[in-house]
PDB file of C-alpha atoms in Angstrom:
ATOM      1  CA  UNK A   1     111.177  76.032  85.665  1.00 42.00           C
ATOM      2  CA  UNK A   2     111.703  79.223  87.187  1.00 44.00           C
ATOM      3  CA  UNK A   3     111.824  82.312  85.345  1.00 40.00           C
ATOM      4  CA  UNK A   4     115.146  83.788  84.346  1.00 40.00           C
ATOM      5  CA  UNK A   5     116.020  87.548  83.381  1.00 37.00           C
ATOM      6  CA  UNK A   6     119.162  88.320  81.186  1.00 40.00           C
ATOM      7  CA  UNK A   7     122.078  89.481  83.110  1.00 40.00           C
ATOM      8  CA  UNK A   8     122.368  93.538  83.401  1.00 47.00           C
ATOM      9  CA  UNK A   9     125.146  94.599  80.996  1.00 57.00           C
ATOM     10  CA  UNK A  10     128.644  95.284  82.641  1.00 67.00           C
ATOM     11  CA  UNK A  11     132.200  95.645  81.766  1.00 87.00           C
ATOM     12  CA  UNK A  12     133.949  97.544  78.952  1.00 92.00           C
ATOM     13  CA  UNK A  13     132.321  98.939  76.240  1.00 95.00           C
ATOM     14  CA  UNK A  14     134.137  98.015  72.876  1.00 95.00           C
ATOM     15  CA  UNK A  15     133.633 100.227  69.495  1.00 96.00           C
ATOM     16  CA  UNK A  16     130.447  98.668  68.762  1.00 95.00           C
ATOM     17  CA  UNK A  17     128.963  99.104  71.892  1.00 95.00           C
ATOM     18  CA  UNK A  18     130.231 102.705  72.048  1.00 96.00           C
ATOM     19  CA  UNK A  19     128.392 103.593  68.790  1.00 96.00           C
ATOM     20  CA  UNK A  20     125.420 101.893  69.821  1.00 95.00           C
ATOM     21  CA  UNK A  21     125.420 104.165  73.312  1.00 95.00           C
ATOM     22  CA  UNK A  22     126.145 107.119  71.247  1.00 96.00           C
ATOM     23  CA  UNK A  23     122.774 106.426  68.932  1.00 95.00           C
ATOM     24  CA  UNK A  24     120.829 105.480  71.938  1.00 94.00           C
ATOM     25  CA  UNK A  25     121.660 108.917  74.057  1.00 93.00           C
ATOM     26  CA  UNK A  26     123.536 106.765  76.655  1.00 94.00           C
ATOM     27  CA  UNK A  27     126.572 108.557  75.473  1.00 96.00           C
ATOM     28  CA  UNK A  28     126.535 112.301  74.128  1.00 95.00           C
ATOM     29  CA  UNK A  29     129.803 113.138  72.326  1.00 96.00           C
ATOM     30  CA  UNK A  30     129.639 116.613  70.881  1.00 95.00           C
ATOM     31  CA  UNK A  31     130.987 117.298  68.490  1.00 96.00           C
ATOM     32  CA  UNK A  32     130.857 113.626  67.601  1.00 96.00           C
ATOM     33  CA  UNK A  33     133.638 111.790  65.110  1.00 95.00           C
ATOM     34  CA  UNK A  34     133.196 108.289  64.326  1.00 95.00           C
ATOM     35  CA  UNK A  35     136.731 107.833  63.159  1.00 96.00           C
ATOM     36  CA  UNK A  36     137.851 108.563  67.082  1.00 97.00           C
ATOM     37  CA  UNK A  37     136.150 105.487  68.119  1.00 97.00           C
ATOM     38  CA  UNK A  38     138.803 102.807  69.034  1.00 96.00           C
ATOM     39  CA  UNK A  39     138.651  99.159  69.745  1.00 96.00           C
ATOM     40  CA  UNK A  40     137.437  99.814  73.705  1.00 95.00           C
ATOM     41  CA  UNK A  41     137.542 103.696  74.000  1.00 96.00           C
ATOM     42  CA  UNK A  42     136.665 106.935  72.283  1.00 97.00           C
ATOM     43  CA  UNK A  43     139.572 109.223  71.874  1.00 97.00           C
ATOM     44  CA  UNK A  44     139.341 112.584  72.589  1.00 97.00           C
ATOM     45  CA  UNK A  45     140.821 115.848  71.099  1.00 97.00           C
ATOM     46  CA  UNK A  46     142.575 119.202  72.827  1.00 97.00           C
ATOM     47  CA  UNK A  47     140.185 122.361  73.270  1.00 96.00           C
ATOM     48  CA  UNK A  48     141.568 125.874  72.022  1.00 94.00           C
ATOM     49  CA  UNK A  49     141.614 127.098  75.587  1.00 94.00           C
ATOM     50  CA  UNK A  50     144.565 126.845  78.182  1.00 96.00           C
ATOM     51  CA  UNK A  51     145.935 128.183  81.528  1.00 95.00           C
ATOM     52  CA  UNK A  52     149.114 127.940  83.365  1.00 95.00           C
ATOM     53  CA  UNK A  53     148.827 127.006  87.000  1.00 91.00           C
ATOM     54  CA  UNK A  54     151.135 129.525  89.041  1.00 90.00           C
ATOM     55  CA  UNK A  55     151.482 129.282  92.712  1.00 88.00           C
ATOM     56  CA  UNK A  56     153.407 132.123  94.887  1.00 88.00           C
ATOM     57  CA  UNK A  57     153.738 130.110  98.026  1.00 91.00           C
ATOM     58  CA  UNK A  58     152.337 127.433 100.002  1.00 94.00           C
ATOM     59  CA  UNK A  59     149.151 126.003  98.834  1.00 88.00           C
ATOM     60  CA  UNK A  60     146.893 125.368 101.637  1.00 89.00           C
ATOM     61  CA  UNK A  61     143.946 122.856 100.286  1.00 86.00           C
ATOM     62  CA  UNK A  62     141.455 124.318 103.093  1.00 88.00           C
ATOM     63  CA  UNK A  63     142.455 128.061 101.813  1.00 88.00           C
ATOM     64  CA  UNK A  64     141.195 129.129  98.329  1.00 86.00           C
ATOM     65  CA  UNK A  65     143.069 132.154  98.350  1.00 88.00           C
ATOM     66  CA  UNK A  66     146.275 130.242  98.492  1.00 87.00           C
ATOM     67  CA  UNK A  67     145.316 128.234  95.319  1.00 88.00           C
ATOM     68  CA  UNK A  68     147.504 128.668  92.208  1.00 87.00           C
ATOM     69  CA  UNK A  69     146.384 131.346  89.460  1.00 90.00           C
ATOM     70  CA  UNK A  70     145.039 130.078  86.499  1.00 92.00           C
ATOM     71  CA  UNK A  71     146.941 132.435  83.827  1.00 94.00           C
ATOM     72  CA  UNK A  72     145.544 132.006  80.414  1.00 96.00           C
ATOM     73  CA  UNK A  73     148.130 130.672  77.335  1.00 96.00           C
ATOM     74  CA  UNK A  74     147.673 132.558  74.368  1.00 96.00           C
ATOM     75  CA  UNK A  75     148.250 130.191  71.167  1.00 96.00           C
ATOM     76  CA  UNK A  76     151.293 130.925  68.780  1.00 96.00           C
ATOM     77  CA  UNK A  77     151.028 132.420  65.409  1.00 97.00           C
ATOM     78  CA  UNK A  78     150.495 128.696  64.358  1.00 97.00           C
ATOM     79  CA  UNK A  79     147.770 128.056  66.566  1.00 97.00           C
ATOM     80  CA  UNK A  80     150.193 125.580  68.620  1.00 98.00           C
ATOM     81  CA  UNK A  81     149.888 125.541  72.515  1.00 97.00           C
ATOM     82  CA  UNK A  82     153.643 125.871  73.905  1.00 97.00           C
ATOM     83  CA  UNK A  83     154.190 123.723  77.564  1.00 97.00           C
ATOM     84  CA  UNK A  84     157.391 124.937  79.242  1.00 97.00           C
ATOM     85  CA  UNK A  85     159.392 122.193  80.886  1.00 96.00           C
ATOM     86  CA  UNK A  86     157.619 121.338  84.422  1.00 94.00           C
ATOM     87  CA  UNK A  87     154.822 123.730  83.756  1.00 95.00           C
ATOM     88  CA  UNK A  88     151.136 122.068  84.709  1.00 94.00           C
ATOM     89  CA  UNK A  89     148.808 123.222  82.056  1.00 96.00           C
ATOM     90  CA  UNK A  90     145.056 122.773  82.886  1.00 95.00           C
ATOM     91  CA  UNK A  91     143.067 122.533  79.161  1.00 95.00           C
ATOM     92  CA  UNK A  92     139.674 121.158  78.258  1.00 95.00           C
ATOM     93  CA  UNK A  93     138.740 118.310  75.776  1.00 95.00           C
ATOM     94  CA  UNK A  94     137.426 120.148  72.338  1.00 97.00           C
ATOM     95  CA  UNK A  95     134.532 117.492  73.150  1.00 96.00           C
ATOM     96  CA  UNK A  96     131.736 118.005  75.440  1.00 95.00           C
ATOM     97  CA  UNK A  97     130.938 114.573  77.246  1.00 95.00           C
ATOM     98  CA  UNK A  98     127.375 113.431  78.544  1.00 94.00           C
ATOM     99  CA  UNK A  99     126.954 110.293  80.186  1.00 94.00           C
ATOM    100  CA  UNK A 100     124.039 108.184  81.613  1.00 92.00           C
ATOM    101  CA  UNK A 101     123.577 107.265  85.067  1.00 90.00           C
ATOM    102  CA  UNK A 102     124.315 103.481  83.281  1.00 91.00           C
ATOM    103  CA  UNK A 103     128.015 104.470  82.428  1.00 93.00           C
ATOM    104  CA  UNK A 104     131.079 105.455  83.974  1.00 92.00           C
ATOM    105  CA  UNK A 105     134.764 106.202  82.416  1.00 94.00           C
ATOM    106  CA  UNK A 106     137.883 106.357  82.809  1.00 94.00           C
ATOM    107  CA  UNK A 107     140.370 108.982  81.087  1.00 93.00           C
ATOM    108  CA  UNK A 108     143.942 108.361  80.465  1.00 90.00           C
ATOM    109  CA  UNK A 109     146.917 109.725  78.122  1.00 89.00           C
ATOM    110  CA  UNK A 110     148.223 108.153  75.100  1.00 89.00           C
ATOM    111  CA  UNK A 111     151.331 106.353  74.358  1.00 89.00           C
ATOM    112  CA  UNK A 112     152.150 108.577  71.781  1.00 92.00           C
ATOM    113  CA  UNK A 113     152.152 111.169  74.073  1.00 93.00           C
ATOM    114  CA  UNK A 114     153.807 109.249  77.040  1.00 92.00           C
ATOM    115  CA  UNK A 115     156.988 108.508  74.536  1.00 92.00           C
ATOM    116  CA  UNK A 116     157.443 112.125  74.321  1.00 93.00           C
ATOM    117  CA  UNK A 117     157.543 112.852  78.140  1.00 93.00           C
ATOM    118  CA  UNK A 118     154.246 114.337  78.083  1.00 94.00           C
ATOM    119  CA  UNK A 119     151.823 113.346  80.865  1.00 93.00           C
ATOM    120  CA  UNK A 120     148.259 113.973  80.014  1.00 92.00           C
ATOM    121  CA  UNK A 121     146.170 113.258  83.174  1.00 79.00           C
ATOM    122  CA  UNK A 122     142.503 113.543  84.180  1.00 66.00           C
ATOM    123  CA  UNK A 123     141.605 112.482  87.797  1.00 67.00           C
ATOM    124  CA  UNK A 124     140.769 109.064  86.134  1.00 77.00           C
ATOM    125  CA  UNK A 125     137.609 108.703  86.647  1.00 84.00           C
ATOM    126  CA  UNK A 126     134.368 110.027  85.048  1.00 89.00           C
ATOM    127  CA  UNK A 127     131.083 109.470  87.092  1.00 88.00           C
ATOM    128  CA  UNK A 128     127.887 108.048  86.204  1.00 90.00           C
ATOM    129  CA  UNK A 129     125.870 110.934  85.120  1.00 89.00           C
ATOM    130  CA  UNK A 130     128.841 113.415  84.409  1.00 90.00           C
ATOM    131  CA  UNK A 131     127.361 115.872  82.011  1.00 89.00           C
ATOM    132  CA  UNK A 132     124.154 114.368  81.770  1.00 83.00           C
ATOM    133  CA  UNK A 133     122.129 117.816  81.700  1.00 80.00           C
ATOM    134  CA  UNK A 134     124.184 119.757  79.036  1.00 86.00           C
ATOM    135  CA  UNK A 135     127.324 118.247  78.647  1.00 90.00           C
ATOM    136  CA  UNK A 136     130.743 119.049  80.231  1.00 90.00           C
ATOM    137  CA  UNK A 137     134.042 119.433  78.989  1.00 92.00           C
ATOM    138  CA  UNK A 138     136.874 116.935  80.684  1.00 93.00           C
ATOM    139  CA  UNK A 139     139.561 119.235  81.877  1.00 92.00           C
ATOM    140  CA  UNK A 140     143.094 117.782  81.278  1.00 94.00           C
ATOM    141  CA  UNK A 141     146.169 118.035  83.525  1.00 94.00           C
ATOM    142  CA  UNK A 142     149.134 118.365  81.006  1.00 95.00           C
ATOM    143  CA  UNK A 143     152.849 118.348  82.344  1.00 95.00           C
ATOM    144  CA  UNK A 144     155.975 118.072  80.004  1.00 96.00           C
ATOM    145  CA  UNK A 145     158.689 116.239  81.736  1.00 95.00           C
ATOM    146  CA  UNK A 146     161.431 117.293  78.958  1.00 95.00           C
ATOM    147  CA  UNK A 147     164.091 119.737  79.370  1.00 95.00           C
ATOM    148  CA  UNK A 148     162.621 121.840  76.341  1.00 97.00           C
ATOM    149  CA  UNK A 149     159.105 123.193  75.246  1.00 97.00           C
ATOM    150  CA  UNK A 150     156.609 120.918  73.600  1.00 96.00           C
ATOM    151  CA  UNK A 151     153.991 122.572  70.978  1.00 97.00           C
ATOM    152  CA  UNK A 152     150.797 121.149  71.130  1.00 97.00           C
ATOM    153  CA  UNK A 153     148.230 121.347  68.427  1.00 97.00           C
ATOM    154  CA  UNK A 154     144.599 121.783  69.718  1.00 97.00           C
ATOM    155  CA  UNK A 155     142.186 119.799  67.596  1.00 97.00           C
ATOM    156  CA  UNK A 156     144.338 116.785  67.745  1.00 96.00           C
ATOM    157  CA  UNK A 157     143.700 113.642  69.423  1.00 96.00           C
ATOM    158  CA  UNK A 158     145.226 113.760  72.993  1.00 96.00           C
ATOM    159  CA  UNK A 159     143.608 111.348  75.371  1.00 95.00           C
ATOM    160  CA  UNK A 160     141.102 107.889  75.199  1.00 95.00           C
ATOM    161  CA  UNK A 161     138.156 107.785  77.402  1.00 96.00           C
ATOM    162  CA  UNK A 162     137.382 103.925  78.084  1.00 96.00           C
ATOM    163  CA  UNK A 163     133.734 103.902  79.275  1.00 96.00           C
ATOM    164  CA  UNK A 164     132.075 100.805  81.386  1.00 94.00           C
ATOM    165  CA  UNK A 165     128.779  99.914  81.703  1.00 91.00           C
ATOM    166  CA  UNK A 166     127.260  99.430  85.244  1.00 79.00           C
ATOM    167  CA  UNK A 167     123.673  98.696  86.518  1.00 76.00           C
ATOM    168  CA  UNK A 168     122.972 102.269  87.378  1.00 70.00           C
ATOM    169  CA  UNK A 169     124.112 104.668  90.139  1.00 65.00           C
ATOM    170  CA  UNK A 170     121.707 105.584  92.814  1.00 69.00           C
ATOM    171  CA  UNK A 171     122.949 109.365  93.331  1.00 62.00           C
ATOM    172  CA  UNK A 172     124.234 110.671  89.528  1.00 62.00           C
ATOM    173  CA  UNK A 173     127.304 113.012  89.835  1.00 60.00           C
ATOM    174  CA  UNK A 174     125.725 116.151  88.640  1.00 56.00           C
ATOM    175  CA  UNK A 175     123.433 115.900  91.783  1.00 59.00           C
ATOM    176  CA  UNK A 176     126.294 116.072  94.189  1.00 55.00           C
ATOM    177  CA  UNK A 177     127.434 119.742  95.743  1.00 46.00           C
ATOM    178  CA  UNK A 178     130.397 121.482  93.898  1.00 55.00           C
ATOM    179  CA  UNK A 179     130.293 119.231  90.979  1.00 54.00           C
ATOM    180  CA  UNK A 180     132.075 120.007  87.451  1.00 56.00           C
ATOM    181  CA  UNK A 181     129.278 118.323  85.660  1.00 54.00           C
ATOM    182  CA  UNK A 182     128.046 121.348  83.828  1.00 57.00           C
ATOM    183  CA  UNK A 183     131.429 122.806  82.831  1.00 64.00           C
ATOM    184  CA  UNK A 184     131.758 123.979  79.541  1.00 62.00           C
ATOM    185  CA  UNK A 185     135.327 125.798  80.312  1.00 65.00           C
ATOM    186  CA  UNK A 186     138.501 125.312  82.516  1.00 70.00           C
ATOM    187  CA  UNK A 187     137.160 125.551  86.478  1.00 62.00           C
ATOM    188  CA  UNK A 188     139.530 126.077  89.202  1.00 62.00           C
ATOM    189  CA  UNK A 189     139.927 123.517  91.658  1.00 67.00           C
ATOM    190  CA  UNK A 190     136.531 123.406  94.224  1.00 64.00           C
ATOM    191  CA  UNK A 191     138.112 121.466  97.043  1.00 66.00           C
ATOM    192  CA  UNK A 192     138.208 124.213  99.422  1.00 71.00           C
ATOM    193  CA  UNK A 193     134.508 123.699  99.246  1.00 73.00           C
ATOM    194  CA  UNK A 194     134.535 120.556 100.727  1.00 69.00           C
ATOM    195  CA  UNK A 195     137.703 120.778 103.427  1.00 74.00           C
ATOM    196  CA  UNK A 196     137.919 124.268 104.639  1.00 57.00           C
ATOM    197  CA  UNK A 197     136.907 127.914 104.344  1.00 52.00           C
ATOM    198  CA  UNK A 198     136.308 130.250 101.401  1.00 47.00           C
TER     199      UNK A 198
END
């Protein structure tokens, strides 16, 4: 009879597998709060830093000088982040993330925020090897679709990170040029590094 090998682990990590990945170091989350582990994801919290995107004219993606300015947003006297109608805010997760080369992730907002007219979007994919060296924040793009301001509370759950097991990537994300894999704070777009002039 021919020798058989176990099939490689694949698919979405459920709560047990997420906790196991954290114990073994495949998944690094700092700080780690076990109560944020969900049936098939782990929730992440809103950090205290935030920036409004302010443009002054046409944005040419190949020309960094036309990019919107990142204007720091101060928290109010009660520690809340005010997001104006139609405003686009970049804010980091409270947690720093590190994925092994055999894990990938997808980040999305939660139904609770969507039902209030608030989009919490990341450019979806978190690549294998993201933050694997020192951990990195995920930068969220928050948009208020209401006609009145919204007050957000740093330190509260704001998005979910779904994790997927794979057979491993040949080139981890952190080795790619102009990546965000070591960001400990919100960083501006690096798209001009890929498509045009500095």
